[in-house]
Tab-separated table of C-alpha atoms and ligand atoms in Angstrom:
chain	number	residue	atom	x	y	z
A	1	MET	CA	7.961	27.504	-2.363
A	2	ILE	CA	10.740	27.362	-0.064
A	3	PRO	CA	11.073	24.891	2.837
A	4	ALA	CA	11.365	25.983	6.350
A	5	ALA	CA	14.587	25.738	8.191
A	6	PHE	CA	16.695	22.497	8.969
A	7	GLU	CA	19.076	20.869	10.113
A	8	TYR	CA	20.658	18.236	7.444
A	9	HIS	CA	21.770	14.445	8.959
A	10	ALA	CA	23.865	12.160	6.534
A	11	PRO	CA	24.414	9.229	8.716
A	12	ILE	CA	26.556	6.340	7.066
A	13	SER	CA	25.151	3.536	8.975
A	14	ILE	CA	21.747	2.391	9.828
A	15	ALA	CA	22.234	2.654	13.202
A	16	GLU	CA	23.505	5.945	13.389
A	17	ALA	CA	20.505	6.842	11.370
A	18	THR	CA	18.138	4.737	13.913
A	19	GLY	CA	20.277	6.998	16.540
A	20	LEU	CA	19.423	9.939	15.112
A	21	LEU	CA	15.612	9.441	14.602
A	22	ALA	CA	15.524	7.773	18.149
A	23	ARG	CA	17.287	11.518	19.129
A	24	PHE	CA	15.336	13.785	17.165
A	25	GLY	CA	11.413	11.721	17.499
A	26	GLU	CA	8.624	13.502	15.838
A	27	GLU	CA	11.030	16.383	14.645
A	28	ALA	CA	12.807	14.150	12.292
A	29	LYS	CA	12.159	12.688	9.021
A	30	ILE	CA	14.279	10.314	7.104
A	31	LEU	CA	14.895	11.327	3.442
A	32	SER	CA	14.786	8.883	0.787
A	33	GLY	CA	14.589	10.047	-3.148
A	34	GLY	CA	12.752	13.321	-1.761
A	35	GLN	CA	10.133	12.874	-4.067
A	36	SER	CA	7.189	13.219	-1.795
A	37	LEU	CA	8.915	14.526	1.229
A	38	LEU	CA	9.953	17.545	-0.605
A	39	PRO	CA	7.286	18.749	-2.273
A	40	LEU	CA	5.310	18.671	0.946
A	41	MET	CA	8.303	20.724	2.456
A	42	LYS	CA	8.466	23.152	0.138
A	43	LEU	CA	4.327	23.616	0.448
A	44	ARG	CA	5.158	23.751	4.185
A	45	LEU	CA	2.647	21.206	4.723
A	46	ALA	CA	5.993	19.300	6.187
A	47	THR	CA	7.977	21.372	8.335
A	48	PRO	CA	10.780	18.886	10.107
A	49	ALA	CA	13.352	20.265	11.991
A	50	HIS	CA	15.572	17.198	11.192
A	51	LEU	CA	16.170	15.904	7.991
A	52	ILE	CA	18.103	12.324	7.983
A	53	ASP	CA	19.467	11.714	4.418
A	54	ILE	CA	19.736	7.897	4.160
A	55	ASN	CA	21.145	8.101	0.327
A	56	ARG	CA	25.109	8.118	1.839
A	57	ILE	CA	24.576	4.513	3.652
A	58	PRO	CA	26.095	2.189	1.517
A	59	GLY	CA	24.252	-1.511	0.536
A	60	LEU	CA	20.525	-0.505	0.371
A	61	ALA	CA	20.190	-0.539	-3.280
A	62	TYR	CA	19.384	-4.012	-3.699
A	63	ILE	CA	17.118	-6.114	-5.453
A	64	ARG	CA	18.131	-9.848	-5.600
A	65	GLU	CA	16.370	-12.730	-5.202
A	66	ALA	CA	17.908	-15.268	-2.145
A	67	GLU	CA	16.412	-18.063	0.056
A	68	GLY	CA	12.976	-17.950	-1.795
A	69	VAL	CA	12.579	-14.266	-1.340
A	70	LEU	CA	13.388	-11.329	-3.424
A	71	GLY	CA	14.468	-8.285	-1.089
A	72	ILE	CA	14.437	-5.096	-2.560
A	73	GLY	CA	16.599	-2.787	-0.274
A	74	ALA	CA	15.534	0.675	1.223
A	75	LEU	CA	17.723	2.785	-1.752
A	76	ALA	CA	16.421	0.954	-4.632
A	77	ARG	CA	14.927	3.311	-6.695
A	78	GLU	CA	11.745	2.938	-8.786
A	79	SER	CA	14.772	3.241	-12.349
A	80	ASP	CA	16.513	0.357	-10.710
A	81	LEU	CA	13.049	-2.043	-11.348
A	82	GLU	CA	12.518	-0.548	-14.282
A	83	GLU	CA	15.926	-1.782	-15.337
A	84	SER	CA	16.510	-5.178	-13.687
A	85	ASP	CA	16.429	-8.627	-15.942
A	86	LEU	CA	15.407	-10.420	-12.957
A	87	ILE	CA	11.840	-8.117	-12.237
A	88	ARG	CA	11.066	-7.916	-16.201
A	89	THR	CA	11.556	-11.567	-16.505
A	90	ARG	CA	10.174	-13.424	-12.882
A	91	TYR	CA	8.175	-10.100	-11.572
A	92	PRO	CA	6.252	-8.495	-14.566
A	93	ILE	CA	3.791	-7.118	-11.945
A	94	LEU	CA	6.573	-4.999	-10.195
A	95	LEU	CA	7.578	-3.993	-13.682
A	96	ASP	CA	3.768	-2.909	-14.112
A	97	THR	CA	3.522	-1.012	-11.234
A	98	SER	CA	7.202	0.853	-11.600
A	99	LYS	CA	6.365	1.931	-14.758
A	100	VAL	CA	3.131	3.943	-13.837
A	101	ILE	CA	4.317	6.118	-11.690
A	102	ALA	CA	5.067	9.960	-12.375
A	103	ASP	CA	7.565	10.155	-14.909
A	104	PRO	CA	11.392	9.026	-15.748
A	105	LEU	CA	12.699	11.945	-13.754
A	106	VAL	CA	10.650	11.098	-10.529
A	107	ARG	CA	11.337	7.488	-10.852
A	108	ASN	CA	15.348	8.304	-11.158
A	109	LEU	CA	15.261	9.222	-7.283
A	110	ALA	CA	11.674	7.512	-5.880
A	111	THR	CA	12.709	4.324	-3.840
A	112	VAL	CA	10.083	1.514	-3.861
A	113	CYS	CA	10.245	1.535	-0.055
A	114	GLY	CA	9.993	5.407	0.113
A	115	ASN	CA	6.398	4.426	-1.696
A	116	LEU	CA	5.169	2.647	1.189
A	117	ALA	CA	6.964	4.158	3.912
A	118	HIS	CA	5.184	7.542	2.833
A	119	GLY	CA	1.514	5.815	3.473
A	120	ASP	CA	-0.227	7.377	0.289
A	121	PRO	CA	-3.103	5.232	-0.307
A	122	ALA	CA	-3.170	7.059	-4.003
A	123	ASN	CA	0.430	5.735	-4.501
A	124	ASP	CA	0.986	2.374	-6.838
A	125	HIS	CA	3.089	0.032	-4.827
A	126	PRO	CA	1.019	-0.588	-1.761
A	127	ALA	CA	-1.789	-2.336	-3.882
A	128	THR	CA	1.198	-4.665	-5.450
A	129	MET	CA	2.830	-5.797	-2.322
A	130	LEU	CA	-0.942	-6.288	-0.709
A	131	ALA	CA	-1.501	-8.617	-4.190
A	132	LEU	CA	2.309	-10.071	-3.656
A	133	GLU	CA	1.765	-10.489	0.196
A	134	ALA	CA	5.050	-8.900	1.028
A	135	GLU	CA	6.779	-8.641	4.398
A	136	LEU	CA	8.693	-5.542	5.420
A	137	VAL	CA	11.421	-5.179	7.609
A	138	ALA	CA	11.760	-2.067	10.136
A	139	ALA	CA	15.308	-1.691	12.057
A	140	GLY	CA	15.016	0.536	15.331
A	141	LYS	CA	16.902	1.269	17.746
A	142	LYS	CA	16.166	-1.467	19.537
A	143	GLY	CA	16.894	-3.698	16.543
A	144	GLU	CA	14.836	-5.139	13.724
A	145	ARG	CA	11.333	-6.535	13.564
A	146	ARG	CA	9.341	-7.958	10.574
A	147	ILE	CA	5.907	-5.896	9.303
A	148	PRO	CA	3.050	-8.056	7.424
A	149	ILE	CA	1.939	-5.760	5.061
A	150	THR	CA	-1.728	-6.498	5.735
A	151	SER	CA	-0.692	-4.266	8.960
A	152	PHE	CA	1.222	-1.688	7.612
A	153	PHE	CA	-0.907	0.854	6.669
A	154	ALA	CA	-2.792	2.498	9.625
A	155	GLY	CA	-4.497	5.305	7.806
A	156	PRO	CA	-4.119	8.356	5.740
A	157	PHE	CA	-0.141	9.178	5.234
A	158	ALA	CA	0.430	6.595	8.322
A	159	THR	CA	2.275	3.709	8.990
A	160	ALA	CA	3.054	0.993	11.514
A	161	LEU	CA	6.508	2.192	11.443
A	162	GLY	CA	7.581	3.750	14.707
A	163	PRO	CA	9.250	7.027	15.151
A	164	ASP	CA	12.283	5.570	15.425
A	165	GLU	CA	12.362	3.100	12.835
A	166	ILE	CA	13.540	2.885	8.635
A	167	LEU	CA	12.179	0.546	6.380
A	168	THR	CA	15.364	-1.251	5.095
A	169	GLU	CA	13.807	-3.949	3.260
A	170	ILE	CA	10.681	-5.459	1.578
A	171	ARG	CA	10.415	-8.865	1.101
A	172	ILE	CA	8.366	-11.113	-1.445
A	173	PRO	CA	8.032	-14.479	-1.231
A	174	VAL	CA	9.331	-15.816	-4.893
A	175	PRO	CA	5.794	-17.098	-6.850
A	176	PRO	CA	5.856	-20.768	-7.088
A	177	PRO	CA	5.659	-22.516	-10.728
A	178	ARG	CA	2.065	-21.607	-12.371
A	179	SER	CA	2.148	-18.198	-11.067
A	180	GLY	CA	1.276	-14.706	-12.648
A	181	GLY	CA	0.412	-11.135	-12.039
A	182	ALA	CA	-0.537	-7.796	-13.147
A	183	TYR	CA	-0.853	-4.253	-12.339
A	184	LEU	CA	-3.911	-2.114	-14.363
A	185	LYS	CA	-3.937	1.839	-13.416
A	186	LEU	CA	-6.658	4.524	-14.817
A	187	GLU	CA	-4.767	7.898	-15.025
A	188	ARG	CA	-6.249	10.944	-16.344
A	189	LYS	CA	-2.951	11.688	-17.611
A	190	VAL	CA	0.230	10.129	-17.523
A	191	GLY	CA	2.461	11.067	-14.463
A	192	ASP	CA	-1.103	11.399	-12.847
A	193	PHE	CA	-1.633	8.936	-9.613
A	194	ALA	CA	-4.337	6.429	-10.191
A	195	THR	CA	-8.457	7.365	-10.815
A	196	ALA	CA	-8.236	3.527	-9.230
A	197	ALA	CA	-5.972	0.755	-10.184
A	198	VAL	CA	-5.591	-3.110	-9.374
A	199	ALA	CA	-3.077	-5.180	-8.404
A	200	ALA	CA	-3.842	-9.174	-8.979
A	201	GLN	CA	-1.480	-11.934	-8.406
A	202	VAL	CA	-2.665	-15.681	-9.011
A	203	THR	CA	-0.559	-19.576	-8.542
A	204	LEU	CA	-2.819	-21.800	-9.945
A	205	ALA	CA	-2.734	-25.518	-9.286
A	206	ALA	CA	-1.949	-28.409	-11.447
A	207	ASN	CA	-5.783	-29.094	-12.274
A	208	GLY	CA	-6.184	-25.350	-13.086
A	209	ALA	CA	-7.592	-24.153	-10.315
A	210	CYS	CA	-6.532	-21.474	-8.151
A	211	GLU	CA	-4.171	-22.016	-5.515
A	212	ARG	CA	-3.393	-18.911	-4.170
A	213	VAL	CA	-4.465	-14.942	-5.374
A	214	GLY	CA	-3.743	-11.523	-4.216
A	215	ILE	CA	-5.985	-8.735	-4.799
A	216	GLY	CA	-4.887	-5.135	-4.314
A	217	LEU	CA	-6.711	-1.865	-4.783
A	218	THR	CA	-5.126	1.635	-5.359
A	219	ASN	CA	-6.100	5.313	-4.422
A	220	VAL	CA	-9.723	3.602	-3.477
A	221	GLY	CA	-9.957	4.252	0.280
A	222	ALA	CA	-8.195	5.771	3.036
A	223	THR	CA	-5.650	3.279	2.820
A	224	PRO	CA	-4.707	0.871	0.093
A	225	ILE	CA	-7.296	-2.068	0.243
A	226	LYS	CA	-7.011	-5.875	-0.201
A	227	ALA	CA	-9.770	-7.291	-1.485
A	228	LYS	CA	-10.515	-10.151	0.582
A	229	LYS	CA	-14.015	-11.537	-0.364
A	230	ALA	CA	-12.650	-11.221	-3.635
A	231	GLU	CA	-9.816	-13.223	-3.204
A	232	ALA	CA	-11.706	-15.749	-1.027
A	233	PHE	CA	-14.139	-16.612	-3.411
A	234	LEU	CA	-11.543	-17.153	-6.163
A	235	LYS	CA	-9.620	-19.936	-4.124
A	236	GLY	CA	-10.518	-23.714	-5.252
A	237	ARG	CA	-12.059	-21.891	-8.423
A	238	ARG	CA	-11.075	-22.344	-12.553
A	239	LEU	CA	-10.457	-18.719	-13.188
A	240	ASP	CA	-12.759	-18.908	-15.856
A	241	GLU	CA	-14.955	-15.978	-17.408
A	242	GLY	CA	-17.853	-16.076	-15.368
A	243	THR	CA	-15.682	-16.350	-11.971
A	244	ILE	CA	-13.297	-13.757	-12.996
A	245	LYS	CA	-16.697	-11.645	-13.542
A	246	GLN	CA	-18.097	-12.516	-10.024
A	247	ALA	CA	-14.366	-11.638	-7.998
A	248	ALA	CA	-14.393	-8.275	-10.347
A	249	LYS	CA	-17.541	-7.633	-8.927
A	250	LEU	CA	-16.937	-8.442	-5.230
A	251	ALA	CA	-13.868	-6.496	-5.636
A	252	ALA	CA	-15.690	-3.417	-6.569
A	253	GLU	CA	-17.652	-3.767	-3.155
A	254	GLU	CA	-15.113	-4.254	-1.121
A	255	SER	CA	-14.073	-0.402	-2.284
A	256	GLU	CA	-14.311	2.721	-0.715
A	257	PRO	CA	-13.854	5.288	-3.275
A	258	ALA	CA	-14.494	9.071	-2.283
A	259	SER	CA	-16.074	11.471	-5.167
A	260	ASP	CA	-13.137	14.079	-6.010
A	261	LEU	CA	-11.888	15.685	-9.058
A	262	ARG	CA	-10.517	12.410	-10.472
A	263	GLY	CA	-14.542	11.161	-10.442
A	264	PRO	CA	-17.393	10.426	-8.775
A	265	ALA	CA	-17.345	7.411	-6.336
A	266	GLU	CA	-19.721	5.181	-8.089
A	267	TYR	CA	-17.511	5.457	-11.019
A	268	LYS	CA	-14.470	5.001	-9.505
A	269	ARG	CA	-16.189	1.405	-7.817
A	270	ASP	CA	-17.209	0.337	-11.147
A	271	LEU	CA	-13.655	1.158	-12.592
A	272	VAL	CA	-12.701	-1.189	-9.840
A	273	ARG	CA	-14.381	-3.979	-11.061
A	274	VAL	CA	-13.330	-3.553	-14.984
A	275	LEU	CA	-9.920	-3.170	-13.881
A	276	THR	CA	-10.589	-6.481	-11.273
A	277	ALA	CA	-11.033	-8.413	-14.061
A	278	ARG	CA	-8.417	-6.979	-16.727
A	279	ALA	CA	-5.549	-7.876	-14.291
A	280	LEU	CA	-6.805	-11.331	-13.519
A	281	ALA	CA	-7.148	-11.853	-16.867
A	282	LYS	CA	-3.646	-10.941	-17.429
A	283	ALA	CA	-2.157	-12.748	-14.688
A	284	VAL	CA	-3.519	-15.756	-15.685
A	285	GLU	CA	-2.490	-15.107	-19.423
A	286	ARG	CA	0.676	-14.702	-18.033
A	287	VAL	CA	0.489	-17.651	-16.107
A	288	ALA	CA	1.010	-19.181	-19.584
A	289	GLY	CA	3.872	-17.869	-20.688
A	290	GLY	CA	2.147	-14.177	-22.202
A	291	GLN	CA	3.292	-10.969	-21.309
B	1	FAD	C1	5.164	14.431	-9.926
B	1	FAD	C2	4.960	13.315	-9.158
B	1	FAD	C3	4.140	12.482	-9.678
B	1	FAD	C4	4.035	11.206	-8.777
B	1	FAD	N1	3.123	10.182	-9.388
B	1	FAD	C5	3.211	9.774	-8.401
B	1	FAD	C6	2.392	8.417	-8.992
B	1	FAD	O1	1.945	8.335	-10.044
B	1	FAD	N2	2.413	6.965	-8.044
B	1	FAD	C7	3.178	6.869	-7.336
B	1	FAD	O2	3.411	5.605	-6.358
B	1	FAD	N3	3.778	8.036	-6.890
B	1	FAD	C8	3.821	9.038	-7.750
B	1	FAD	N4	4.640	10.247	-7.420
B	1	FAD	C9	5.391	9.478	-5.414
B	1	FAD	C10	6.786	9.165	-5.574
B	1	FAD	O3	6.625	8.042	-6.278
B	1	FAD	C11	7.335	9.507	-4.581
B	1	FAD	O4	8.496	9.932	-4.164
B	1	FAD	C12	8.012	8.034	-4.111
B	1	FAD	O5	6.498	7.190	-3.500
B	1	FAD	C13	8.209	8.068	-2.015
B	1	FAD	O6	9.805	7.782	-2.434
B	1	FAD	P1	10.583	8.752	-2.184
B	1	FAD	O7	11.991	7.822	-1.851
B	1	FAD	O8	11.123	9.849	-2.771
B	1	FAD	O9	10.813	8.913	-0.404
B	1	FAD	P2	10.549	10.578	-0.099
B	1	FAD	O10	9.989	11.630	-0.848
B	1	FAD	O11	12.342	10.611	0.595
B	1	FAD	O12	9.795	10.171	1.480
B	1	FAD	C14	8.488	10.167	1.866
B	1	FAD	C15	7.958	9.511	2.735
B	1	FAD	O13	8.695	8.102	3.572
B	1	FAD	C16	9.429	8.294	4.423
B	1	FAD	N5	10.469	7.205	4.198
B	1	FAD	C17	11.413	7.176	2.890
B	1	FAD	N6	12.199	6.317	2.964
B	1	FAD	C18	11.446	6.074	4.209
B	1	FAD	C19	12.618	4.762	4.370
B	1	FAD	N7	13.089	3.967	3.718
B	1	FAD	N8	11.856	4.304	5.885
B	1	FAD	C20	10.899	5.366	6.890
B	1	FAD	N9	10.627	6.213	6.209
B	1	FAD	C21	10.852	6.692	5.018
B	1	FAD	C22	9.945	10.076	4.401
B	1	FAD	O14	10.136	10.238	6.112
B	1	FAD	C23	9.137	10.631	3.968
B	1	FAD	O15	7.968	11.250	4.744
B	1	FAD	C24	4.731	11.234	-7.600
B	1	FAD	C25	5.445	12.253	-7.161
B	1	FAD	C26	5.880	13.304	-8.215
B	1	FAD	C27	6.903	13.914	-7.403
């Protein structure tokens, strides 16, 4: 329960933090909310020699819409999403996601960027960001680069971030009119990681056909999964019961769950089918103004 010894650094700028990362390389870890990293350190599953605490860097705790993009800064916490009127009124899929993560104590500290940077396929935001087609901003010693969410998750607990890079912002394109989304999760008990969960975001054309759709799956593979076949099937079709049923079946086929304490693989695959159908139906309901 006691972490191995480490050196603590508290930079006050991104440049200082990336400089420290470049200097210490694989020996260093960024500390944001600490809600994943500290438990791992206490179990000695992570033993970084240098901890780079970014919490004192000013200006990173924002959630704001500008120029057609919702930006979520590196120090925006889950509780900030929950308390944001902007998120509640315009991005209910993000509120759905935050609300089912852990418990209020964890959510007061855990950051949304940390949820992605940790690379855990059981974490909830990755599927939602896949559905929303987010783009990530990574700052490193050589400057900034943008990473599409579809190229971010490289394997269990592995991401496209280089050893000297910090995830500084999540950028979500503002959904056009006639859009809606939902995130649905089944957990064994409140606060648990998902047995399976599904994010769905849709935009309908004026004639009611599906113009755009994103579907992300949680904890049913080595990485978060984008259900591309289900998405391709839905495009151009009316989202009626039969279409949604077929898409849900395709999403289930795209999942790659493993049997574990949360249930056998077949059960989880069927859960993906059920949750996809429900998330799509709820997304369509929200297009029409439902909550
Ligand atoms: C009891 C409990 C239950 C939980 N249940 C859930 C759950 O149901 N669903 C869920 O999604 N999560 C759950 N979590 C995980 C929690 O949401 C994570 O803490 C959070 O996802 C990680 O964010 P953090 O800011 O705490 O990151 P930290 O713990 O500070 O860091 C996690 C990892 O990401 C890296 N990192 C963090 N921020 C950055 C950054 N900006 N740039 C680069 N690297 C970075 C760190 O170096 C570290 O390797 C749970 C945690 C606990 C303790």
